[in-house]
mmCIF file of C-alpha atoms in Angstrom:
data_model
loop_
_atom_site.group_PDB
_atom_site.id
_atom_site.type_symbol
_atom_site.label_atom_id
_atom_site.label_comp_id
_atom_site.label_asym_id
_atom_site.label_seq_id
_atom_site.Cartn_x
_atom_site.Cartn_y
_atom_site.Cartn_z
ATOM 1 C CA MET A 1 144.265 106.500 58.828
ATOM 2 C CA PHE A 2 147.042 107.563 61.186
ATOM 3 C CA LEU A 3 149.648 106.686 58.568
ATOM 4 C CA SER A 4 147.833 108.755 55.959
ATOM 5 C CA VAL A 5 147.792 111.763 58.251
ATOM 6 C CA LEU A 6 151.502 111.359 58.916
ATOM 7 C CA SER A 7 152.232 111.041 55.216
ATOM 8 C CA ALA A 8 150.152 114.162 54.568
ATOM 9 C CA ALA A 9 152.263 116.008 57.054
ATOM 10 C CA GLY A 10 155.407 114.791 55.282
ATOM 11 C CA THR A 11 156.536 112.570 58.120
ATOM 12 C CA ASP A 12 157.584 108.987 57.608
ATOM 13 C CA PRO A 13 157.669 106.922 60.790
ATOM 14 C CA ASP A 14 160.602 104.870 59.424
ATOM 15 C CA ASP A 15 162.459 107.948 58.210
ATOM 16 C CA LYS A 16 164.896 109.373 60.739
ATOM 17 C CA THR A 17 165.549 112.500 58.735
ATOM 18 C CA THR A 18 163.910 115.868 59.127
ATOM 19 C CA PRO A 19 160.110 115.787 58.343
ATOM 20 C CA LYS A 20 159.079 117.254 55.013
ATOM 21 C CA PRO A 21 156.412 119.956 54.893
ATOM 22 C CA PRO A 22 153.115 118.939 53.209
ATOM 23 C CA THR A 23 152.479 120.134 49.721
ATOM 24 C CA LEU A 24 149.290 121.491 48.160
ATOM 25 C CA ASP A 25 148.849 118.394 46.055
ATOM 26 C CA ASP A 26 148.974 116.161 49.136
ATOM 27 C CA ALA A 27 146.352 118.236 50.905
ATOM 28 C CA GLN A 28 144.128 118.190 47.825
ATOM 29 C CA GLU A 29 144.484 114.425 47.547
ATOM 30 C CA HIS A 30 143.550 113.816 51.163
ATOM 31 C CA ALA A 31 140.585 116.171 50.949
ATOM 32 C CA THR A 32 139.397 114.293 47.883
ATOM 33 C CA ASN A 33 139.731 110.989 49.732
ATOM 34 C CA ALA A 34 137.802 112.293 52.744
ATOM 35 C CA ALA A 35 135.041 113.678 50.538
ATOM 36 C CA SER A 36 134.737 110.406 48.695
ATOM 37 C CA TRP A 37 134.616 108.488 51.977
ATOM 38 C CA VAL A 38 131.862 110.754 53.288
ATOM 39 C CA GLU A 39 129.999 110.448 49.987
ATOM 40 C CA GLN A 40 130.166 106.692 50.204
ATOM 41 C CA ASN A 41 128.894 106.485 53.814
ATOM 42 C CA TRP A 42 126.496 109.404 54.136
ATOM 43 C CA SER A 43 123.550 107.333 53.012
ATOM 44 C CA ALA A 44 124.267 104.748 55.732
ATOM 45 C CA TRP A 45 124.583 107.494 58.339
ATOM 46 C CA LEU A 46 121.373 109.095 57.177
ATOM 47 C CA GLY A 47 119.560 105.772 57.309
ATOM 48 C CA ILE A 48 120.809 105.076 60.842
ATOM 49 C CA GLY A 49 119.867 108.561 61.998
ATOM 50 C CA LEU A 50 116.418 108.361 60.486
ATOM 51 C CA ARG A 51 115.901 104.930 61.998
ATOM 52 C CA ILE A 52 116.913 106.159 65.448
ATOM 53 C CA LEU A 53 114.719 109.228 65.088
ATOM 54 C CA LEU A 54 111.772 107.076 64.029
ATOM 55 C CA ILE A 55 112.277 104.675 66.952
ATOM 56 C CA VAL A 56 112.460 107.515 69.482
ATOM 57 C CA ALA A 57 109.434 109.288 67.996
ATOM 58 C CA VAL A 58 107.314 106.140 67.984
ATOM 59 C CA ALA A 59 108.364 105.301 71.553
ATOM 60 C CA ILE A 60 107.513 108.778 72.834
ATOM 61 C CA VAL A 61 104.155 108.902 71.049
ATOM 62 C CA LEU A 62 103.243 105.390 72.188
ATOM 63 C CA ARG A 63 104.228 106.177 75.782
ATOM 64 C CA VAL A 64 102.167 109.368 75.846
ATOM 65 C CA VAL A 65 99.125 107.654 74.323
ATOM 66 C CA ILE A 66 99.234 104.699 76.709
ATOM 67 C CA ARG A 67 99.795 106.849 79.805
ATOM 68 C CA ARG A 68 96.958 109.173 78.803
ATOM 69 C CA SER A 69 94.642 106.226 78.186
ATOM 70 C CA ILE A 70 95.445 104.802 81.616
ATOM 71 C CA THR A 71 94.840 108.204 83.248
ATOM 72 C CA LYS A 72 91.462 108.584 81.532
ATOM 73 C CA LEU A 73 90.483 105.076 82.600
ATOM 74 C CA ILE A 74 91.356 105.872 86.223
ATOM 75 C CA GLU A 75 89.417 109.154 86.095
ATOM 76 C CA ARG A 76 86.374 107.336 84.708
ATOM 77 C CA MET A 77 86.565 104.833 87.566
ATOM 78 C CA ASN A 78 86.694 107.685 90.086
ATOM 79 C CA ARG A 79 83.712 109.452 88.490
ATOM 80 C CA THR A 80 81.711 106.237 88.645
ATOM 81 C CA ALA A 81 82.484 105.861 92.341
ATOM 82 C CA GLN A 82 81.540 109.496 93.049
ATOM 83 C CA SER A 83 78.228 109.188 91.196
ATOM 84 C CA VAL A 84 77.013 106.371 93.493
ATOM 85 C CA ASN A 85 78.405 107.848 96.693
ATOM 86 C CA GLY A 86 75.676 108.781 99.164
ATOM 87 C CA THR A 87 73.026 106.619 97.508
ATOM 88 C CA ALA A 88 71.626 103.255 98.497
ATOM 89 C CA LEU A 89 73.911 101.609 95.944
ATOM 90 C CA GLY A 90 76.871 103.420 97.440
ATOM 91 C CA GLY A 91 76.457 101.464 100.650
ATOM 92 C CA LEU A 92 77.093 98.249 98.755
ATOM 93 C CA LEU A 93 80.248 99.578 97.096
ATOM 94 C CA VAL A 94 83.536 100.785 98.480
ATOM 95 C CA ASN A 95 83.747 104.421 99.523
ATOM 96 C CA VAL A 96 85.154 107.113 97.267
ATOM 97 C CA GLU A 97 88.447 107.503 99.098
ATOM 98 C CA ARG A 98 89.154 103.793 98.968
ATOM 99 C CA ARG A 99 88.218 103.611 95.293
ATOM 100 C CA ARG A 100 90.363 106.657 94.522
ATOM 101 C CA GLN A 101 93.477 105.367 96.268
ATOM 102 C CA ARG A 102 93.096 101.915 94.775
ATOM 103 C CA SER A 103 92.634 103.296 91.262
ATOM 104 C CA GLN A 104 95.573 105.674 91.643
ATOM 105 C CA ALA A 105 97.833 102.887 92.855
ATOM 106 C CA ILE A 106 96.803 100.635 89.977
ATOM 107 C CA GLY A 107 97.259 103.500 87.508
ATOM 108 C CA SER A 108 100.726 104.285 88.881
ATOM 109 C CA VAL A 109 101.800 100.670 88.530
ATOM 110 C CA LEU A 110 100.411 100.388 84.995
ATOM 111 C CA ARG A 111 102.042 103.645 83.877
ATOM 112 C CA SER A 112 105.406 102.622 85.320
ATOM 113 C CA VAL A 113 105.267 99.193 83.685
ATOM 114 C CA ALA A 114 104.237 100.686 80.333
ATOM 115 C CA SER A 115 107.031 103.285 80.431
ATOM 116 C CA PHE A 116 109.624 100.673 81.371
ATOM 117 C CA LEU A 117 108.611 98.302 78.599
ATOM 118 C CA ILE A 118 108.338 100.959 75.878
ATOM 119 C CA LEU A 119 111.554 102.854 76.712
ATOM 120 C CA GLY A 120 113.514 99.666 77.355
ATOM 121 C CA THR A 121 112.465 98.196 74.018
ATOM 122 C CA ALA A 122 113.298 101.458 72.242
ATOM 123 C CA ALA A 123 116.761 101.584 73.840
ATOM 124 C CA LEU A 124 117.531 98.027 72.692
ATOM 125 C CA MET A 125 116.348 98.820 69.163
ATOM 126 C CA VAL A 126 118.566 101.936 69.064
ATOM 127 C CA LEU A 127 121.577 99.902 70.154
ATOM 128 C CA GLY A 128 120.715 97.333 67.515
ATOM 129 C CA THR A 129 120.882 99.970 64.761
ATOM 130 C CA PHE A 130 124.574 100.541 65.606
ATOM 131 C CA GLN A 131 125.290 96.837 64.950
ATOM 132 C CA ILE A 132 126.051 96.262 68.636
ATOM 133 C CA ASN A 133 125.871 92.679 69.837
ATOM 134 C CA LEU A 134 123.140 92.682 72.472
ATOM 135 C CA ALA A 135 123.683 89.131 73.730
ATOM 136 C CA PRO A 136 126.452 90.022 76.249
ATOM 137 C CA LEU A 137 124.483 93.071 77.349
ATOM 138 C CA LEU A 138 121.330 91.053 77.970
ATOM 139 C CA ALA A 139 123.304 88.361 79.795
ATOM 140 C CA SER A 140 124.952 90.972 82.022
ATOM 141 C CA ALA A 141 121.584 92.604 82.703
ATOM 142 C CA GLY A 142 120.141 89.236 83.673
ATOM 143 C CA VAL A 143 122.985 88.524 86.095
ATOM 144 C CA ALA A 144 122.714 92.027 87.568
ATOM 145 C CA GLY A 145 118.950 91.627 87.946
ATOM 146 C CA VAL A 146 119.406 88.356 89.813
ATOM 147 C CA ALA A 147 122.002 89.925 92.115
ATOM 148 C CA ILE A 148 119.801 92.938 92.820
ATOM 149 C CA GLY A 149 116.832 90.648 93.408
ATOM 150 C CA PHE A 150 118.742 88.664 96.039
ATOM 151 C CA GLY A 151 120.073 91.808 97.685
ATOM 152 C CA ALA A 152 116.737 93.625 97.814
ATOM 153 C CA ARG A 153 114.432 90.617 98.123
ATOM 154 C CA ASN A 154 112.506 92.163 101.034
ATOM 155 C CA LEU A 155 111.797 95.294 99.005
ATOM 156 C CA VAL A 156 110.747 93.241 95.989
ATOM 157 C CA THR A 157 108.546 91.046 98.195
ATOM 158 C CA ASP A 158 106.851 94.092 99.732
ATOM 159 C CA PHE A 159 106.278 95.665 96.333
ATOM 160 C CA LEU A 160 104.839 92.549 94.704
ATOM 161 C CA SER A 161 102.632 91.822 97.722
ATOM 162 C CA GLY A 162 101.312 95.386 97.623
ATOM 163 C CA VAL A 163 100.541 95.136 93.925
ATOM 164 C CA PHE A 164 98.548 91.912 94.345
ATOM 165 C CA MET A 165 96.744 93.242 97.437
ATOM 166 C CA ILE A 166 95.578 96.267 95.483
ATOM 167 C CA LEU A 167 94.688 94.350 92.331
ATOM 168 C CA GLU A 168 92.731 91.725 94.289
ATOM 169 C CA ASP A 169 91.081 94.414 96.473
ATOM 170 C CA GLN A 170 91.884 92.571 99.681
ATOM 171 C CA TYR A 171 91.365 95.748 101.722
ATOM 172 C CA GLY A 172 91.161 99.499 101.268
ATOM 173 C CA VAL A 173 90.963 102.820 103.061
ATOM 174 C CA GLY A 174 88.337 102.745 105.812
ATOM 175 C CA ASP A 175 88.348 98.962 106.242
ATOM 176 C CA SER A 176 88.875 97.403 109.655
ATOM 177 C CA ILE A 177 91.333 94.564 109.209
ATOM 178 C CA ASP A 178 93.315 92.083 111.262
ATOM 179 C CA ALA A 179 96.721 91.687 109.623
ATOM 180 C CA GLY A 180 98.139 89.330 112.213
ATOM 181 C CA VAL A 181 101.021 91.603 113.232
ATOM 182 C CA ALA A 182 98.609 94.509 113.843
ATOM 183 C CA SER A 183 94.919 95.328 113.595
ATOM 184 C CA GLY A 184 92.941 98.512 113.128
ATOM 185 C CA GLU A 185 91.418 100.799 110.509
ATOM 186 C CA VAL A 186 93.239 101.246 107.210
ATOM 187 C CA ILE A 187 94.145 104.903 106.634
ATOM 188 C CA GLU A 188 96.536 104.498 103.693
ATOM 189 C CA VAL A 189 97.408 101.728 101.255
ATOM 190 C CA GLY A 190 100.797 101.834 99.550
ATOM 191 C CA LEU A 191 102.751 99.509 97.325
ATOM 192 C CA ARG A 192 105.270 98.827 100.110
ATOM 193 C CA VAL A 193 103.654 99.821 103.427
ATOM 194 C CA THR A 194 100.093 99.852 104.753
ATOM 195 C CA LYS A 195 99.121 102.303 107.523
ATOM 196 C CA LEU A 196 96.689 101.194 110.212
ATOM 197 C CA ARG A 197 95.161 103.192 113.070
ATOM 198 C CA GLY A 198 94.716 101.093 116.187
ATOM 199 C CA ASP A 199 91.919 101.196 118.732
ATOM 200 C CA ASN A 200 93.904 103.569 120.985
ATOM 201 C CA GLY A 201 94.802 105.957 118.162
ATOM 202 C CA GLU A 202 98.267 104.594 117.429
ATOM 203 C CA ILE A 203 99.438 104.268 113.818
ATOM 204 C CA TRP A 204 100.928 100.972 112.651
ATOM 205 C CA TYR A 205 103.206 100.783 109.615
ATOM 206 C CA VAL A 206 102.875 97.244 108.283
ATOM 207 C CA ARG A 207 105.110 96.027 105.470
ATOM 208 C CA ASN A 208 103.073 94.270 102.835
ATOM 209 C CA GLY A 209 105.563 91.426 102.587
ATOM 210 C CA GLU A 210 105.152 90.652 106.305
ATOM 211 C CA VAL A 211 101.401 90.119 106.041
ATOM 212 C CA LYS A 212 100.678 86.393 105.875
ATOM 213 C CA ARG A 213 96.913 86.601 106.380
ATOM 214 C CA ILE A 214 94.246 89.293 106.223
ATOM 215 C CA GLY A 215 90.972 89.326 108.106
ATOM 216 C CA ASN A 216 88.774 92.036 106.612
ATOM 217 C CA LEU A 217 85.981 93.031 108.982
ATOM 218 C CA SER A 218 84.418 95.527 106.558
ATOM 219 C CA GLN A 219 83.671 93.444 103.482
ATOM 220 C CA GLY A 220 80.480 91.528 102.806
ATOM 221 C CA TRP A 221 78.246 91.913 105.864
ATOM 222 C CA SER A 222 78.436 91.879 109.662
ATOM 223 C CA THR A 223 76.331 90.170 112.313
ATOM 224 C CA ALA A 224 74.876 91.988 115.307
ATOM 225 C CA GLY A 225 74.097 89.650 118.182
ATOM 226 C CA VAL A 226 72.385 90.522 121.490
ATOM 227 C CA ASP A 227 71.838 88.169 124.440
ATOM 228 C CA VAL A 228 68.758 89.019 126.523
ATOM 229 C CA THR A 229 68.662 87.472 130.029
ATOM 230 C CA VAL A 230 65.205 87.225 131.621
ATOM 231 C CA ARG A 231 63.676 85.513 134.646
ATOM 232 C CA PRO A 232 62.993 81.786 134.312
ATOM 233 C CA ASP A 233 59.290 82.254 135.037
ATOM 234 C CA GLU A 234 58.679 84.761 132.207
ATOM 235 C CA ASP A 235 56.287 83.908 129.388
ATOM 236 C CA LEU A 236 58.462 82.962 126.410
ATOM 237 C CA GLU A 237 55.766 83.775 123.868
ATOM 238 C CA LYS A 238 55.425 87.254 125.327
ATOM 239 C CA VAL A 239 59.186 87.736 125.291
ATOM 240 C CA LYS A 240 59.419 86.595 121.663
ATOM 241 C CA THR A 241 56.515 88.768 120.550
ATOM 242 C CA THR A 242 58.084 91.825 122.205
ATOM 243 C CA LEU A 243 61.459 91.176 120.566
ATOM 244 C CA VAL A 244 59.867 90.747 117.138
ATOM 245 C CA GLU A 245 57.985 94.033 117.534
ATOM 246 C CA VAL A 246 61.222 95.791 118.513
ATOM 247 C CA GLY A 247 62.962 94.427 115.400
ATOM 248 C CA GLU A 248 60.147 95.437 113.059
ATOM 249 C CA SER A 249 59.983 98.937 114.535
ATOM 250 C CA MET A 250 63.740 99.389 114.252
ATOM 251 C CA ALA A 251 63.782 98.220 110.631
ATOM 252 C CA LYS A 252 61.352 101.021 109.680
ATOM 253 C CA ASP A 253 63.230 103.909 111.343
ATOM 254 C CA GLU A 254 66.034 105.997 109.883
ATOM 255 C CA PRO A 255 68.969 105.342 109.582
ATOM 256 C CA TRP A 256 68.591 101.764 110.773
ATOM 257 C CA ASN A 257 66.566 100.727 107.733
ATOM 258 C CA GLU A 258 69.754 101.104 105.628
ATOM 259 C CA ARG A 259 72.122 99.616 108.190
ATOM 260 C CA LEU A 260 69.993 96.529 108.678
ATOM 261 C CA TRP A 261 70.429 94.167 105.741
ATOM 262 C CA GLY A 262 67.983 91.618 107.084
ATOM 263 C CA PRO A 263 65.193 91.223 109.635
ATOM 264 C CA VAL A 264 65.945 91.020 113.333
ATOM 265 C CA GLU A 265 65.603 87.328 114.140
ATOM 266 C CA VAL A 266 64.891 85.711 117.497
ATOM 267 C CA LEU A 267 67.066 82.621 117.358
ATOM 268 C CA GLY A 268 65.608 81.112 120.526
ATOM 269 C CA LEU A 269 66.914 80.117 123.938
ATOM 270 C CA ASP A 270 70.675 80.127 124.130
ATOM 271 C CA SER A 271 70.777 78.733 127.688
ATOM 272 C CA VAL A 272 68.378 77.867 130.506
ATOM 273 C CA LEU A 273 69.539 78.115 134.134
ATOM 274 C CA LEU A 274 67.840 77.889 137.517
ATOM 275 C CA ASP A 275 67.741 81.649 137.966
ATOM 276 C CA SER A 276 67.687 82.969 134.348
ATOM 277 C CA MET A 277 67.060 82.301 130.660
ATOM 278 C CA VAL A 278 69.134 83.741 127.791
ATOM 279 C CA VAL A 279 67.345 84.582 124.526
ATOM 280 C CA ARG A 280 69.553 85.164 121.467
ATOM 281 C CA VAL A 281 68.687 87.951 118.999
ATOM 282 C CA SER A 282 70.627 88.366 115.734
ATOM 283 C CA ALA A 283 70.549 90.618 112.672
ATOM 284 C CA LYS A 284 72.610 90.973 109.486
ATOM 285 C CA THR A 285 73.982 94.513 109.147
ATOM 286 C CA MET A 286 76.065 96.710 106.897
ATOM 287 C CA PRO A 287 79.824 96.039 107.280
ATOM 288 C CA GLY A 288 81.317 97.912 110.204
ATOM 289 C CA ASN A 289 77.940 98.839 111.751
ATOM 290 C CA ALA A 290 77.325 95.791 113.934
ATOM 291 C CA LEU A 291 78.354 97.517 117.181
ATOM 292 C CA GLY A 292 75.999 100.472 116.663
ATOM 293 C CA VAL A 293 73.107 98.165 115.794
ATOM 294 C CA GLU A 294 73.728 96.103 118.928
ATOM 295 C CA ARG A 295 73.631 99.190 121.149
ATOM 296 C CA GLU A 296 70.422 100.432 119.574
ATOM 297 C CA LEU A 297 68.852 96.996 119.939
ATOM 298 C CA ARG A 298 69.692 96.855 123.643
ATOM 299 C CA TRP A 299 68.225 100.336 124.145
ATOM 300 C CA ARG A 300 64.957 99.473 122.422
ATOM 301 C CA ILE A 301 64.659 96.046 124.054
ATOM 302 C CA LYS A 302 65.082 97.531 127.526
ATOM 303 C CA ARG A 303 62.387 100.141 126.924
ATOM 304 C CA ALA A 304 60.030 97.587 125.388
ATOM 305 C CA PHE A 305 60.520 95.143 128.279
ATOM 306 C CA ASP A 306 59.876 97.864 130.843
ATOM 307 C CA ALA A 307 56.643 98.760 129.081
ATOM 308 C CA ALA A 308 55.585 95.097 128.870
ATOM 309 C CA GLY A 309 56.505 94.324 132.488
ATOM 310 C CA ILE A 310 59.248 91.845 131.592
ATOM 311 C CA ARG A 311 62.132 91.880 134.031
ATOM 312 C CA ILE A 312 65.710 91.541 132.781
ATOM 313 C CA VAL A 313 68.067 89.572 134.997
ATOM 314 C CA GLY A 314 71.733 90.482 135.244
ATOM 315 C CA GLY A 315 74.531 91.045 137.722
ATOM 316 C CA LEU A 316 73.596 89.569 141.100
ATOM 317 C CA PRO A 317 71.802 86.229 141.311
ATOM 318 C CA LEU A 318 68.049 86.247 141.546
ATOM 319 C CA GLN A 319 68.004 85.217 145.265
ATOM 320 C CA ALA A 320 70.273 88.096 146.193
ATOM 321 C CA ALA A 321 68.311 90.558 144.091
ATOM 322 C CA GLU A 322 65.040 89.801 145.880
ATOM 323 C CA GLU A 323 64.893 91.122 149.429
ATOM 324 C CA ALA A 324 63.607 88.590 151.940
ATOM 325 C CA ALA A 325 60.929 89.555 154.481
ATOM 326 C CA ALA A 326 62.253 90.881 157.810
ATOM 327 C CA ASP A 327 62.364 88.336 160.659
ATOM 328 C CA PRO A 328 60.625 89.786 163.783
ATOM 329 C CA SER A 329 62.705 87.612 166.087
ATOM 330 C CA ALA A 330 65.987 88.858 164.635
ATOM 331 C CA GLY A 331 66.095 91.789 167.089
ATOM 332 C CA VAL A 332 65.452 89.652 170.219
ATOM 333 C CA ALA A 333 68.607 88.744 172.140
ATOM 334 C CA ALA A 334 69.252 85.164 173.136
ATOM 335 C CA PRO A 335 68.575 84.219 176.796
ATOM 336 C CA SER A 336 71.625 84.578 179.047
ATOM 337 C CA ALA A 337 72.649 82.685 182.190
ATOM 338 C CA TYR A 338 73.583 85.977 183.842
ATOM 339 C CA ALA A 339 69.910 87.024 183.930
ATOM 340 C CA SER A 340 69.321 84.800 187.049
ATOM 341 C CA ALA A 341 70.983 86.016 190.270
ATOM 342 C CA THR A 342 71.172 82.478 191.681
ATOM 343 C CA SER A 343 72.783 80.890 188.623
ATOM 344 C CA PRO A 344 76.366 79.610 189.043
ATOM 345 C CA GLN A 345 77.527 82.068 186.395
ATOM 346 C CA SER A 346 76.069 85.033 188.339
ATOM 347 C CA LEU A 347 77.525 83.806 191.655
ATOM 348 C CA ALA A 348 80.959 83.348 190.109
ATOM 349 C CA ALA A 349 80.826 86.800 188.632
ATOM 350 C CA SER A 350 79.659 88.530 191.869
ATOM 351 C CA PRO A 351 82.313 90.487 193.844
ATOM 352 C CA ILE A 352 84.243 88.575 196.574
ATOM 353 C CA ALA A 353 83.458 89.720 200.182
ATOM 354 C CA PRO A 354 86.481 91.018 202.247
ATOM 355 C CA PRO A 355 87.792 88.926 205.258
ATOM 356 C CA PRO A 356 86.332 89.768 208.723
ATOM 357 C CA ASN A 357 89.668 90.898 210.292
ATOM 358 C CA LEU A 358 90.175 93.404 207.506
ATOM 359 C CA ALA A 359 86.664 94.713 208.054
ATOM 360 C CA LYS A 360 87.472 95.521 211.724
#
């Protein structure tokens, strides 16, 4: 091609003489050659262009359709969670905020994966239309991916752990968890970091890859347990009957009828000592409500025992709690040897008389 251009310009690379100016016939010949070359290859160019255009159009349409389908699926999940919120069924399901964050995280991951797969496949197909050998490119991408994976393994570990935590619903917003490195209430769940609020109000940022175990205190159900300590001479049947009545009354009142997921059971004597007996009371409650149920149980048990005349033992031992009768002889002083004027102690303690010469 370069030689043809030089010949059209009248210049011969082997000719050392003065270049010749191009003629009209030469220009017409080269224009005819160019037109014929374009006429021979325009169909191939058009086919490649149409193929690329079709690949890009299909990729864009497919990406939009899939992303919109994922978004509608996530919105339907959120509407389902909102419809049961505040009802009796809503207590058995996760709260709206937790469901929303979990669905949004899953939707974000699915949309990103779909976009990566669709656009990546379209880019490879476009390169293939130009007759480019993709084997070296794929090999280089594989080596680069391995190098990046080794360099950013902590980031990849955090991301993958976050994805599986969300997909498996190990915990969510509002749950009280023990993550080993920190414990508290979950306030935000991310793909890389989970935020926890501790008991003293501090915020913990826990990397998902650092979490080796999770203890979720808000899933399933909780157990409220109360130990009632009474005198050893109390009537056990009376104590049990009073505790059963307290449990039945509490199960009928609002809002404890929803927080109690089972009857209040008197498990029996937990220990028997010389000065006290411990009766164990237990109840299955809604997750995260065991502490409130225990406090309400103690309040009602104390009032019921006071009304029934049952004394609760606690703090000081029973012997110290009961005041002994006053001893009338406690205020009488012990007899003293100094009370007798003729006793040796009184004579030794009497003043010494002065000598006779000093008296004169």
